[in-house]
GROMACS .gro file of C-alpha atoms in nm:
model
  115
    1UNK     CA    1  -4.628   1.200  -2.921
    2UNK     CA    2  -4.317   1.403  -2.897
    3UNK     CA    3  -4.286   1.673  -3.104
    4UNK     CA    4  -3.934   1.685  -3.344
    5UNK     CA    5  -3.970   2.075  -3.385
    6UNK     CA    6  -3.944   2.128  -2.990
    7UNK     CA    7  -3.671   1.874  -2.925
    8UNK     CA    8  -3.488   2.037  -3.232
    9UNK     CA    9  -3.535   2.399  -3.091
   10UNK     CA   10  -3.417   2.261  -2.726
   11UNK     CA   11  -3.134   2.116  -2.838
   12UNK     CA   12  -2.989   2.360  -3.047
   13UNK     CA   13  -3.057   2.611  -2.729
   14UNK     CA   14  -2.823   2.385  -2.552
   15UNK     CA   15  -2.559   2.348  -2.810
   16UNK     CA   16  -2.596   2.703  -2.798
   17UNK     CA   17  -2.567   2.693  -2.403
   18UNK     CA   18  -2.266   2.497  -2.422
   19UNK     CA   19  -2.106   2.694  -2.690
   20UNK     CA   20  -2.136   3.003  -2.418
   21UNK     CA   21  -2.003   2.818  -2.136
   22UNK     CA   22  -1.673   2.736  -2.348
   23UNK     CA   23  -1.609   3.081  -2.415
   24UNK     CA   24  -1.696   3.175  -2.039
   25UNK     CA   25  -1.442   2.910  -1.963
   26UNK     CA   26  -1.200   3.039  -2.207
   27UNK     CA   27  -1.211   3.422  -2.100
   28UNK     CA   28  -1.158   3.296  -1.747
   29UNK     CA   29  -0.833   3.087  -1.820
   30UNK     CA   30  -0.705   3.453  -1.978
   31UNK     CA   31  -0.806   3.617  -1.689
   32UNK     CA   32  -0.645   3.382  -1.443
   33UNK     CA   33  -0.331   3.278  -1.677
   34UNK     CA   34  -0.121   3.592  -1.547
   35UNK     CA   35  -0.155   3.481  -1.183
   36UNK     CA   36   0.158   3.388  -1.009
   37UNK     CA   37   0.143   3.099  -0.724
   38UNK     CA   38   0.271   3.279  -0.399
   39UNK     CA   39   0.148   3.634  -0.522
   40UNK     CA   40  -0.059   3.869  -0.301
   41UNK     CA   41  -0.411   3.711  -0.407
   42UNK     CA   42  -0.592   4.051  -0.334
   43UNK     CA   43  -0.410   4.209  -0.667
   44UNK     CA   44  -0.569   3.998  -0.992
   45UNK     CA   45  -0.411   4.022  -1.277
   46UNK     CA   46  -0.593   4.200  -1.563
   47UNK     CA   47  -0.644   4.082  -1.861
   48UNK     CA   48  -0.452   4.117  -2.173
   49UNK     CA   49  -0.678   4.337  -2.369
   50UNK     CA   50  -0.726   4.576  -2.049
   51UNK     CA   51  -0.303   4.554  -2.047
   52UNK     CA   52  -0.357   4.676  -2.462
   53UNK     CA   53  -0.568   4.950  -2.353
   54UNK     CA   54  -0.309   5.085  -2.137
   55UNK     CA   55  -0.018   5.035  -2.336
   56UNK     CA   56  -0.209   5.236  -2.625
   57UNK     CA   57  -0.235   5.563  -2.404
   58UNK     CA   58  -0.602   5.544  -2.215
   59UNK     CA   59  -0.530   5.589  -1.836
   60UNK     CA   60  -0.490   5.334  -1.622
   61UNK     CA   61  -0.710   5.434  -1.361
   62UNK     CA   62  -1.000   5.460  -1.592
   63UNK     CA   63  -0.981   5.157  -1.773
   64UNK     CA   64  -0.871   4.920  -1.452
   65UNK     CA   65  -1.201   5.144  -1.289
   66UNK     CA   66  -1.400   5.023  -1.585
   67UNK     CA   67  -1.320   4.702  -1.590
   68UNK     CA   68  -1.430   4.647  -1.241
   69UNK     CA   69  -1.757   4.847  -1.261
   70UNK     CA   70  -1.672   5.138  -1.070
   71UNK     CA   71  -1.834   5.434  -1.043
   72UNK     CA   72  -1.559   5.705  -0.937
   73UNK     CA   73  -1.759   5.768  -0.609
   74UNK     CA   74  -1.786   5.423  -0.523
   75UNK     CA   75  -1.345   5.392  -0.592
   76UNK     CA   76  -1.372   5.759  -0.393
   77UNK     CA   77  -1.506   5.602  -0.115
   78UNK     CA   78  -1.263   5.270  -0.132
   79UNK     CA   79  -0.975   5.452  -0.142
   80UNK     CA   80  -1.088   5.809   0.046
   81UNK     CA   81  -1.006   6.018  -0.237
   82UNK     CA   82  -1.263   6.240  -0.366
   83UNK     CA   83  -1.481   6.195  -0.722
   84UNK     CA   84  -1.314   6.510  -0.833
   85UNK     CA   85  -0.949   6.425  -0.765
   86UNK     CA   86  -1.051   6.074  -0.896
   87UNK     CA   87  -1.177   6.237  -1.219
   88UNK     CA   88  -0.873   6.469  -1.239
   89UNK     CA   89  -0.628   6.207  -1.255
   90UNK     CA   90  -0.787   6.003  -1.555
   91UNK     CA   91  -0.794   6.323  -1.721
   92UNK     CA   92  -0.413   6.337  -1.691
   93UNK     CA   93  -0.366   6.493  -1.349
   94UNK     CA   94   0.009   6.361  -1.234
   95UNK     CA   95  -0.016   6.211  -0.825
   96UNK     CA   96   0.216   6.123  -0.618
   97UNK     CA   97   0.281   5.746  -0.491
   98UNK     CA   98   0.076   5.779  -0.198
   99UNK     CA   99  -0.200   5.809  -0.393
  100UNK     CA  100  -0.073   5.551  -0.661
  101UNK     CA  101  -0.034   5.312  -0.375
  102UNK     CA  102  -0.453   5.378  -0.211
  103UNK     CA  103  -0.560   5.344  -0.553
  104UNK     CA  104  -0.392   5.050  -0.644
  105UNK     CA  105  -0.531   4.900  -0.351
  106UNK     CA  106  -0.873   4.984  -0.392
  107UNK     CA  107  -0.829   4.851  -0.769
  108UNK     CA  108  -0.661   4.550  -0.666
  109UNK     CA  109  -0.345   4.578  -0.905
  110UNK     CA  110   0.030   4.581  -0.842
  111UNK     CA  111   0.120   4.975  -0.803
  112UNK     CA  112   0.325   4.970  -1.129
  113UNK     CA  113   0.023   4.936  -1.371
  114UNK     CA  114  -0.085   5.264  -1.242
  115UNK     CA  115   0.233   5.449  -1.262
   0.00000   0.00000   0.00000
């Protein structure tokens, strides 16, 4: 009565299923593994291939932006600096640490990563 074809298909689906959830797991574990006990847990540590990124020349603000599916209006609005000073700065614009410190807040990172 059962059918070997459809209890094949369904468990290679969840092989495939569980072979997903370890690498969720996995990216998670690097996401997390930079986080100090005691630390400020409103700044998360990014991950090493964002840290890469930065270290390789692309702006900080962009790529930390990115990473957390910002628009610059919606980090505009966070932070209450406007789209167009937003988009300045990525494109090299220097800032002061007034405005290093607002955006790091609204990013959640520690002020040096953006400096």
């Amino acid at each position: 009565m059962q059918d070997p074809k459809l209890i094949y298909s369904l468990e290679v689906r969840v092989i495939d299923l569980e072979q997903k959830v370890s690498e969720l797991e996995s990216l998670l574990n690097e996401i997390t593994s930079g986080r100090v006990k005691g630390t400020d847990p409103s700044v998360v540590p990014l991950p090493p291939a964002l840290l890469k990124r930065i270290n390789e020349g692309e702006h900080p603000v962009r790529v930390v932006r990115q990473f957390r599916l910002m628009t610059q209006k919606e980090l505009g609005e966070l932070c209450g600096i406007r789209p167009n000073h937003i988009s300045a700065i990525e494109r090299g614009m220097s800032y002061g640490l007034k405005t290093a410190k607002r955006l790091a807040d609204a990013l959640a990172v520690p002020v040096d990563i953006l400096t």
